[in-house]
XYZ file of C-alpha atoms in Angstrom:
568
model
C -3.936 35.242 17.069
C -1.896 36.741 14.343
C -3.168 34.919 11.008
C 0.537 35.856 9.934
C 1.748 32.681 11.982
C -0.768 30.026 10.684
C 0.360 28.139 7.893
C -1.151 24.854 5.851
C 0.348 21.629 6.080
C 2.900 22.257 2.876
C 3.526 25.404 4.529
C 4.610 23.979 7.366
C 7.134 21.987 5.921
C 8.721 24.561 4.141
C 8.181 27.454 7.083
C 10.109 24.518 9.340
C 13.094 25.114 7.046
C 12.900 28.725 5.882
C 12.157 30.096 9.380
C 14.499 27.429 11.124
C 11.631 26.364 13.691
C 11.598 23.290 15.388
C 9.370 20.703 13.692
C 8.662 16.966 13.807
C 11.496 15.057 12.566
C 13.594 12.139 12.915
C 17.592 12.300 13.742
C 18.069 14.175 10.230
C 16.849 17.463 12.163
C 19.953 17.202 14.696
C 22.928 19.437 14.564
C 25.119 16.538 13.129
C 24.301 14.810 9.745
C 23.233 11.159 10.017
C 24.884 8.181 8.466
C 23.828 7.202 5.039
C 23.917 3.598 4.612
C 22.362 2.187 1.391
C 18.876 0.347 1.476
C 19.003 -3.156 0.204
C 16.470 -5.257 1.922
C 12.809 -5.604 1.935
C 11.858 -7.520 5.357
C 8.895 -9.772 4.295
C 5.955 -10.340 6.774
C 7.206 -12.038 9.914
C 3.492 -12.598 11.454
C 0.362 -14.588 10.248
C -2.008 -11.880 9.429
C -5.133 -12.466 7.821
C -6.068 -11.190 4.339
C -7.776 -7.607 4.388
C -11.435 -8.160 3.854
C -12.600 -7.117 0.579
C -16.046 -6.652 1.768
C -15.204 -4.207 4.655
C -12.134 -2.496 3.125
C -13.573 0.500 0.691
C -14.806 3.747 2.543
C -18.422 4.500 1.996
C -19.031 7.196 -0.779
C -20.375 10.320 0.486
C -23.424 11.027 -1.890
C -22.703 14.817 -1.198
C -19.215 14.995 -2.665
C -18.705 15.016 -6.544
C -19.181 11.667 -8.095
C -15.622 10.944 -8.646
C -12.551 9.107 -7.823
C -11.200 12.037 -5.778
C -13.564 14.856 -4.245
C -11.373 15.782 -1.731
C -7.174 15.628 -0.619
C -7.272 12.184 1.075
C -9.478 10.750 -1.585
C -12.760 10.250 0.782
C -14.431 11.420 3.901
C -12.626 8.846 5.430
C -9.671 10.329 4.948
C -7.851 6.880 3.974
C -5.569 7.936 0.902
C -7.279 4.472 -0.518
C -8.857 4.077 -3.739
C -10.947 1.134 -5.209
C -9.686 1.844 -8.514
C -6.918 -0.182 -10.349
C -3.830 1.281 -11.453
C -0.822 0.417 -13.326
C 1.651 -2.405 -12.078
C 4.321 -5.101 -13.099
C 6.345 -2.418 -15.189
C 9.587 -1.123 -15.077
C 10.893 1.541 -17.567
C 12.051 5.129 -18.363
C 8.965 7.308 -19.411
C 9.970 10.301 -21.871
C 8.091 13.673 -22.106
C 5.704 12.745 -24.847
C 4.547 9.608 -22.675
C 3.206 11.992 -19.935
C 0.416 14.704 -20.168
C 1.555 17.935 -18.155
C 0.011 21.391 -17.470
C 1.722 24.395 -16.197
C 0.208 25.744 -13.051
C 2.191 27.616 -11.120
C 3.394 26.558 -7.823
C 1.704 24.818 -4.965
C -0.579 22.775 -6.415
C -0.611 19.854 -3.594
C -4.283 18.541 -4.298
C -6.953 18.371 -6.969
C -10.348 17.325 -7.087
C -11.880 15.594 -9.791
C -15.548 16.762 -11.123
C -19.046 14.762 -11.282
C -19.889 14.429 -14.876
C -21.099 17.601 -16.538
C -24.078 17.313 -18.745
C -22.407 16.652 -22.001
C -20.419 13.709 -20.104
C -17.143 15.618 -19.486
C -15.322 15.819 -16.283
C -13.111 18.832 -15.081
C -10.181 18.648 -12.270
C -10.160 21.615 -9.855
C -6.789 22.584 -8.217
C -5.979 25.370 -5.792
C -2.411 26.505 -5.758
C -0.511 29.483 -4.444
C -1.451 32.043 -6.805
C -4.177 30.286 -8.751
C -7.402 28.258 -8.985
C -7.240 26.107 -12.149
C -9.584 24.277 -13.721
C -8.376 21.540 -16.339
C -10.400 18.930 -18.723
C -9.921 15.398 -17.527
C -9.813 13.726 -20.773
C -7.461 16.211 -22.668
C -5.574 17.742 -19.770
C -6.102 21.142 -21.460
C -6.285 24.018 -19.316
C -9.508 25.245 -19.375
C -9.835 28.474 -16.933
C -7.633 30.113 -14.337
C -8.579 32.616 -11.557
C -5.716 34.330 -9.769
C -5.692 34.880 -6.203
C -6.227 38.109 -4.715
C -2.906 40.187 -4.709
C -0.895 37.688 -6.453
C 1.059 37.639 -9.709
C 0.938 34.394 -11.438
C 4.403 32.513 -12.052
C 4.603 32.175 -16.083
C 5.657 29.178 -17.728
C 8.913 30.359 -19.010
C 10.323 30.927 -15.422
C 8.695 27.969 -14.353
C 10.748 26.389 -17.173
C 14.267 28.122 -16.260
C 13.595 27.070 -12.586
C 12.962 23.351 -13.796
C 16.309 23.475 -16.115
C 18.251 25.230 -13.069
C 17.425 22.007 -10.831
C 17.987 19.556 -13.495
C 21.512 20.854 -13.940
C 22.264 20.775 -10.287
C 23.147 18.464 -7.622
C 23.816 18.141 -3.961
C 24.485 20.968 -1.405
C 23.798 23.505 -4.849
C 20.350 21.968 -5.554
C 19.343 22.059 -1.539
C 20.155 25.828 -1.513
C 18.501 26.297 -4.924
C 15.412 24.282 -3.110
C 15.640 26.514 -0.160
C 15.290 29.680 -1.975
C 12.077 28.295 -4.125
C 10.504 27.346 -1.108
C 10.885 31.155 0.384
C 10.009 32.534 -2.850
C 6.901 30.389 -3.840
C 5.360 28.850 -0.978
C 6.249 30.098 2.581
C 2.921 31.451 3.988
C 0.686 29.375 1.481
C -2.703 28.982 2.845
C -6.021 27.190 1.679
C -4.700 23.629 1.023
C -7.696 21.916 2.555
C -10.654 21.541 0.061
C -13.548 19.514 -0.994
C -15.714 19.409 -4.191
C -19.302 18.957 -3.742
C -22.023 17.126 -5.857
C -22.704 20.673 -7.496
C -19.406 21.396 -8.712
C -18.589 23.903 -5.982
C -15.196 23.877 -5.025
C -15.078 25.011 -1.008
C -11.577 25.920 0.335
C -10.846 26.611 3.964
C -8.734 30.186 4.131
C -7.242 31.526 6.894
C -9.764 32.975 8.713
C -13.106 32.173 6.323
C -14.430 29.323 3.575
C -14.342 30.342 0.071
C -16.707 28.634 -2.689
C -15.607 28.660 -5.921
C -17.897 27.508 -9.151
C -18.361 27.675 -12.509
C -19.552 30.992 -13.766
C -22.314 29.293 -16.029
C -23.623 26.379 -14.240
C -23.238 22.997 -16.402
C -20.352 24.350 -18.553
C -17.097 22.723 -17.860
C -15.423 25.614 -20.050
C -16.812 28.156 -18.202
C -14.666 30.730 -16.135
C -13.946 30.152 -12.223
C -15.972 32.387 -10.170
C -15.801 33.114 -6.113
C -19.539 32.302 -5.305
C -19.303 33.424 -1.871
C -17.202 33.574 1.389
C -17.955 32.507 4.547
C -16.110 34.841 7.373
C -15.390 33.030 10.616
C -17.546 34.517 13.637
C -15.598 36.430 16.407
C -16.915 33.720 18.923
C -15.337 31.020 16.844
C -11.523 31.361 17.490
C -8.531 29.845 15.309
C -7.464 29.771 11.850
C -9.154 26.947 9.547
C -7.179 23.949 8.987
C -9.255 21.211 7.798
C -12.201 20.741 5.642
C -14.838 17.859 5.149
C -18.474 16.953 4.770
C -20.916 15.079 6.699
C -22.927 12.258 4.823
C -26.284 14.495 5.113
C -24.458 17.410 3.128
C -23.177 19.717 5.470
C -19.746 21.350 5.260
C -17.324 20.515 8.283
C -14.370 22.913 9.282
C -12.114 22.678 12.383
C -10.085 25.429 13.579
C -6.346 25.233 15.092
C -7.822 26.243 18.613
C -10.223 23.391 18.372
C -13.738 24.464 17.424
C -15.773 21.924 14.844
C -18.024 23.852 12.667
C -20.850 22.012 10.873
C -21.891 24.624 8.019
C -24.700 24.833 5.256
C -23.315 24.719 1.850
C -25.321 27.898 0.802
C -23.570 29.494 3.968
C -26.933 30.321 5.485
C -25.960 28.660 8.866
C -24.056 27.045 10.715
C -23.384 25.005 13.852
C -19.995 24.709 16.198
C -19.068 23.237 19.188
C -15.473 23.498 21.250
C -13.578 20.008 21.694
C -13.232 19.053 25.311
C -10.036 20.954 26.535
C -10.369 23.847 24.028
C -10.042 26.578 26.781
C -6.689 25.925 26.603
C -5.888 26.252 22.992
C -5.440 30.176 22.612
C -2.756 30.428 25.266
C -1.283 26.937 24.097
C -0.822 28.798 20.374
C 0.279 31.981 21.989
C 2.925 29.992 23.965
C 3.949 28.553 20.683
C 4.497 31.647 18.663
C 6.142 33.298 21.304
C 8.968 30.618 21.278
C 9.612 31.191 18.035
C 8.275 27.716 16.810
C 6.025 27.844 13.781
C 2.303 27.482 14.740
C 1.567 24.954 12.382
C 3.961 22.455 13.699
C 2.726 22.549 17.181
C -0.784 24.259 17.415
C -3.289 22.717 19.561
C -5.037 21.268 16.370
C -2.621 21.244 13.126
C -4.546 18.362 11.428
C -7.951 17.979 9.239
C -10.607 15.726 10.072
C -12.432 12.225 9.462
C -15.937 11.872 9.385
C -18.103 8.273 8.979
C -21.401 7.707 7.540
C -23.127 7.453 11.236
C -22.316 11.199 12.109
C -19.003 10.300 13.665
C -16.424 13.505 13.184
C -12.816 12.591 14.165
C -10.254 15.450 15.034
C -6.797 15.338 17.002
C -5.818 17.548 19.188
C -2.358 18.318 21.142
C -3.079 15.307 23.398
C -5.993 13.791 22.757
C -8.379 11.926 19.705
C -11.475 13.024 19.891
C -14.825 12.087 18.411
C -17.244 14.390 18.056
C -20.925 13.568 16.943
C -23.541 14.982 14.476
C -27.355 14.192 14.710
C -28.310 16.112 11.672
C -29.294 19.203 14.188
C -26.884 19.333 16.696
C -23.006 18.463 17.440
C -22.204 16.785 20.795
C -18.778 15.709 22.571
C -21.098 14.056 25.345
C -20.420 10.162 26.206
C -24.163 9.743 26.219
C -24.323 10.504 22.584
C -21.540 8.173 21.526
C -18.703 10.944 21.588
C -15.216 10.367 23.651
C -12.095 12.098 24.188
C -8.916 9.488 24.989
C -5.215 10.814 25.510
C -2.677 9.441 23.336
C 1.360 9.478 23.958
C 2.770 12.816 23.307
C 6.432 12.837 24.520
C 7.611 15.094 21.900
C 4.772 17.299 23.153
C 3.913 18.767 19.699
C 1.084 16.459 19.460
C 0.184 14.015 16.265
C 1.387 15.381 12.834
C -1.513 12.999 11.139
C -4.751 13.830 10.002
C -7.247 10.954 11.373
C -8.167 8.173 9.182
C -10.830 5.731 9.245
C -10.197 2.000 8.979
C -12.666 -0.890 9.078
C -16.354 -0.515 7.802
C -17.447 -3.706 9.595
C -17.114 -5.297 12.647
C -13.936 -3.940 13.796
C -14.006 -0.124 12.998
C -11.037 2.421 13.945
C -9.779 5.614 13.685
C -5.944 5.702 12.998
C -3.080 8.217 13.868
C 0.401 8.887 14.697
C 1.137 9.948 17.876
C 3.629 12.775 19.361
C 6.351 10.431 20.436
C 9.748 11.415 19.249
C 9.650 7.611 17.775
C 6.133 7.625 16.536
C 3.638 4.853 17.228
C 0.742 3.952 14.736
C -2.217 4.120 16.833
C -6.032 2.177 16.416
C -8.675 3.564 18.396
C -11.969 2.083 18.664
C -14.278 4.454 17.142
C -17.659 3.060 18.250
C -16.828 2.447 21.973
C -14.825 0.000 23.706
C -15.715 -3.629 22.927
C -17.144 -5.795 25.782
C -14.385 -7.865 27.267
C -11.562 -6.009 25.746
C -8.555 -5.642 28.152
C -6.295 -2.390 27.960
C -3.489 -3.225 26.065
C 0.161 -2.848 27.836
C 1.665 0.680 27.251
C -1.539 2.067 26.046
C -2.940 5.487 27.983
C -6.858 4.040 27.430
C -8.578 1.039 26.672
C -9.924 2.757 23.452
C -6.813 2.413 22.125
C -7.102 -1.079 20.164
C -3.434 -0.736 19.068
C -0.043 0.732 19.265
C 2.851 -0.122 17.180
C 6.068 1.295 17.289
C 7.881 2.643 13.942
C 11.127 1.365 13.253
C 11.460 1.277 9.779
C 13.664 -1.837 10.320
C 16.513 0.076 11.860
C 16.907 -1.185 15.658
C 19.159 2.090 16.126
C 16.518 4.152 15.176
C 15.644 6.446 18.058
C 13.414 9.258 16.565
C 11.105 9.341 13.572
C 8.040 11.692 13.011
C 5.336 12.373 10.172
C 3.733 15.293 9.082
C 1.414 13.074 6.838
C -1.940 11.222 7.157
C -1.603 7.329 7.766
C -2.166 5.488 4.382
C -5.021 2.966 4.935
C -6.239 0.137 2.757
C -8.290 -2.592 4.380
C -7.188 -3.306 7.725
C -3.642 -2.313 6.733
C -1.971 0.963 7.523
C 1.225 2.728 6.255
C 3.549 5.457 7.013
C 6.740 6.306 5.075
C 10.112 7.831 5.965
C 10.548 11.783 4.558
C 13.827 12.548 6.200
C 16.988 13.055 4.437
C 19.900 10.904 5.504
C 22.658 13.883 5.404
C 22.373 17.440 5.982
C 25.214 19.412 3.312
C 27.925 21.509 4.874
C 26.453 25.093 5.848
C 22.629 23.913 5.702
C 20.870 24.793 8.666
C 20.228 21.451 10.443
C 16.605 22.544 11.547
C 15.850 23.009 7.779
C 16.398 19.132 7.133
C 12.407 18.192 6.574
C 12.811 20.928 3.671
C 15.792 18.740 1.965
C 13.091 16.492 0.356
C 11.066 19.002 -1.263
C 13.124 20.257 -4.181
C 16.189 17.885 -3.749
C 14.588 14.790 -2.520
C 15.634 12.682 -5.640
C 19.548 13.547 -5.192
C 21.291 10.699 -3.871
C 22.845 12.158 -1.017
C 19.146 13.360 0.468
C 16.657 10.594 -1.105
C 15.033 9.472 1.842
C 14.161 5.840 2.282
C 11.870 3.310 4.199
C 8.174 2.750 4.710
C 6.282 0.433 7.029
C 2.886 -1.380 7.054
C 1.162 -2.314 9.956
C -1.828 -4.739 9.841
C -4.740 -5.617 12.442
C -5.467 -9.219 12.662
C -9.698 -9.234 13.353
C -8.900 -12.747 14.685
C -6.330 -12.405 17.466
C -7.022 -8.810 17.620
C -3.915 -7.469 17.293
C -2.016 -4.759 15.362
C 1.648 -5.409 14.440
C 4.178 -4.833 11.720
C 3.335 -6.558 8.587
C 6.306 -5.588 6.449
C 9.184 -3.399 5.954
C 10.791 -2.016 2.806
C 13.922 -0.183 3.298
C 14.663 0.413 -0.412
C 11.606 2.376 -1.420
C 11.850 5.841 -1.502
C 8.883 8.386 -0.936
C 10.741 11.770 -0.876
C 7.866 14.058 -0.036
C 4.434 12.986 -1.636
C 1.440 11.931 0.383
C 1.285 8.231 -0.919
C -1.934 6.264 -2.526
C -2.905 2.908 -2.125
C -5.175 1.319 -4.877
C -6.880 -1.582 -3.629
C -8.123 -2.702 -7.054
C -4.625 -3.084 -8.067
C -3.280 -4.118 -4.715
C -0.446 -1.451 -4.992
C 0.819 1.517 -3.384
C 1.811 4.432 -5.503
C 4.165 7.109 -4.634
C 7.242 9.460 -5.930
C 10.573 9.395 -4.959
C 14.109 9.177 -6.136
C 15.564 5.755 -8.306
C 19.433 6.585 -8.769
C 19.342 10.489 -8.428
C 16.461 10.790 -11.174
C 12.618 11.225 -9.905
C 10.355 8.076 -10.544
C 6.531 6.879 -9.802
C 6.949 3.883 -7.555
C 4.683 0.821 -6.871
C 4.712 -1.301 -3.928
C 2.878 -4.597 -3.745
C 0.398 -3.716 -0.607
C 0.415 -7.349 0.490
C 3.910 -7.946 0.093
C 6.062 -4.783 0.138
C 7.803 -5.928 -2.866
C 8.588 -3.273 -5.624
C 6.207 -3.861 -8.705
C 6.212 -0.863 -10.606
C 9.512 1.749 -11.279
C 8.322 4.566 -13.776
C 11.448 6.822 -14.202
C 10.707 10.497 -15.300
C 13.865 11.946 -14.284
C 13.099 15.757 -14.295
C 12.651 17.770 -11.515
C 9.226 18.895 -13.554
C 7.927 15.788 -11.843
C 8.240 16.442 -8.161
C 5.605 16.002 -6.194
C 6.729 18.744 -3.663
C 4.624 17.617 -0.635
C 1.457 16.418 -2.993
C -0.796 13.893 -2.811
C -1.134 11.130 -5.462
C -4.530 10.384 -6.914
C -6.211 7.914 -9.639
C -8.918 8.825 -11.805
C -11.298 6.299 -13.293
C -9.434 5.229 -16.186
C -6.576 4.454 -14.071
C -4.063 7.233 -14.597
C -1.848 8.353 -11.842
C -2.427 12.122 -11.326
C -0.444 14.539 -9.123
C 0.688 18.218 -8.631
C 4.146 18.912 -9.515
C 6.457 21.701 -8.859
C 4.859 24.337 -11.022
C 2.168 22.170 -12.483
C 0.015 19.014 -12.707
C 1.204 15.567 -14.462
C -0.883 12.414 -15.573
C 0.799 9.096 -16.266
C -0.139 6.136 -18.590
C -3.111 4.163 -17.506
C -2.440 0.303 -16.650
């Protein structure tokens, strides 16, 4: 498979618009603009669901990750997008630039990783972007070191500021077309988004056909230059491009390819073990057909998401039509049911598979893995991750008794017939949340199939700002999974949201009256509890994830850098 056809999740979203390829989307990607109806309501819970169990809600800490609040893109090995650290809430204000800490890093910094403490007590923030690997002092937010990516010219802060000023002066169709151009110039073809930072402060990044290991030139010195320690190249017998990185609880890297290979790799790159997912023999032909059809491969490849890992050797991957559990016993990988592995189908009537990285839910009695399915109007689907409980009856409409819950995403709109996601489900306790990322309108002359790109650079504009999020919850007493609340007002334009269990608040970034803003939503009720207006496109997430540091600051990548908000 030609590696030029493979893109990361962010590149996918951009390529969907820039190459006019078909991508998972809602009605906004149709040939006609959808109506823009002002969202004004918060629907409160209509079912009686027990509260999330505090004893079972936090993902276990992997001792081989950096000892920090954010060693990996989705926060933990469970890929939950959830943190026990408390953040800000109960506040509405407009922030001035002096209230924020900002550092220029160039484009494409969708994720970050916070290090363990160095011998002097300091921490750093690692970030990999389109043109460089960066390291920032976690206390002062000072840029400590940068390593340019091969054959990349670094974007200057002057050019970035000029671009930001241009977007801040524009609106409507003009802004949308500017964003289309910026996506093509800065982000198209972006690779190496998935990463993990280990306890030894080595940053591992999944490249196109290799795994890259970056570290300090002088071990233990936070201000040391960044070096490429080593590169592990994919052996010929393992096919496909890498689309995910995680780590087992015995300290092995795990990577997955878009052609269905799971690889467990020693962190010093000295040895590896690999296994093909069941059904993998069809992957090469499927991916070739996707490319031949003119569709961007990352929008419909046989595997197109990262992997979740539990503390008992379970590795969870989602392929085109099936959810898989692969078992690692410290020596070998297994897909055999005799070893506790399983593969079961999920609904996929759109034909492109799930757009969500699997996330784990529950760490006591009821233990699940969560995805969104591949239907045009997606469902949030729970799978029993340790096998089907005795006496469990297959639920109506489910394709397997392994499915514990299957709830239709409506966003409170009875007329909704299509909604899909390219983000992981946000999990906190027994709650699971998805957001609407689709623009309500398409400007005249703008390619309809590029609609998903509208929310990138122009997602705060009132004409394009998406609204709506829906939380579902598992009731461990009644053993049902259903909608808990719907907020039709909140905007989550393009960010990967974060839930803080410490403050019971979901954080995201979206549009508020035409301005960019950090939003906080009560995790229990769905009501807005925080609005911090930042205003400028400088603070747009552009598909970046939100993180929280150990002092309660929300941190995320931006259009051309990184921003940190005041603490609680």
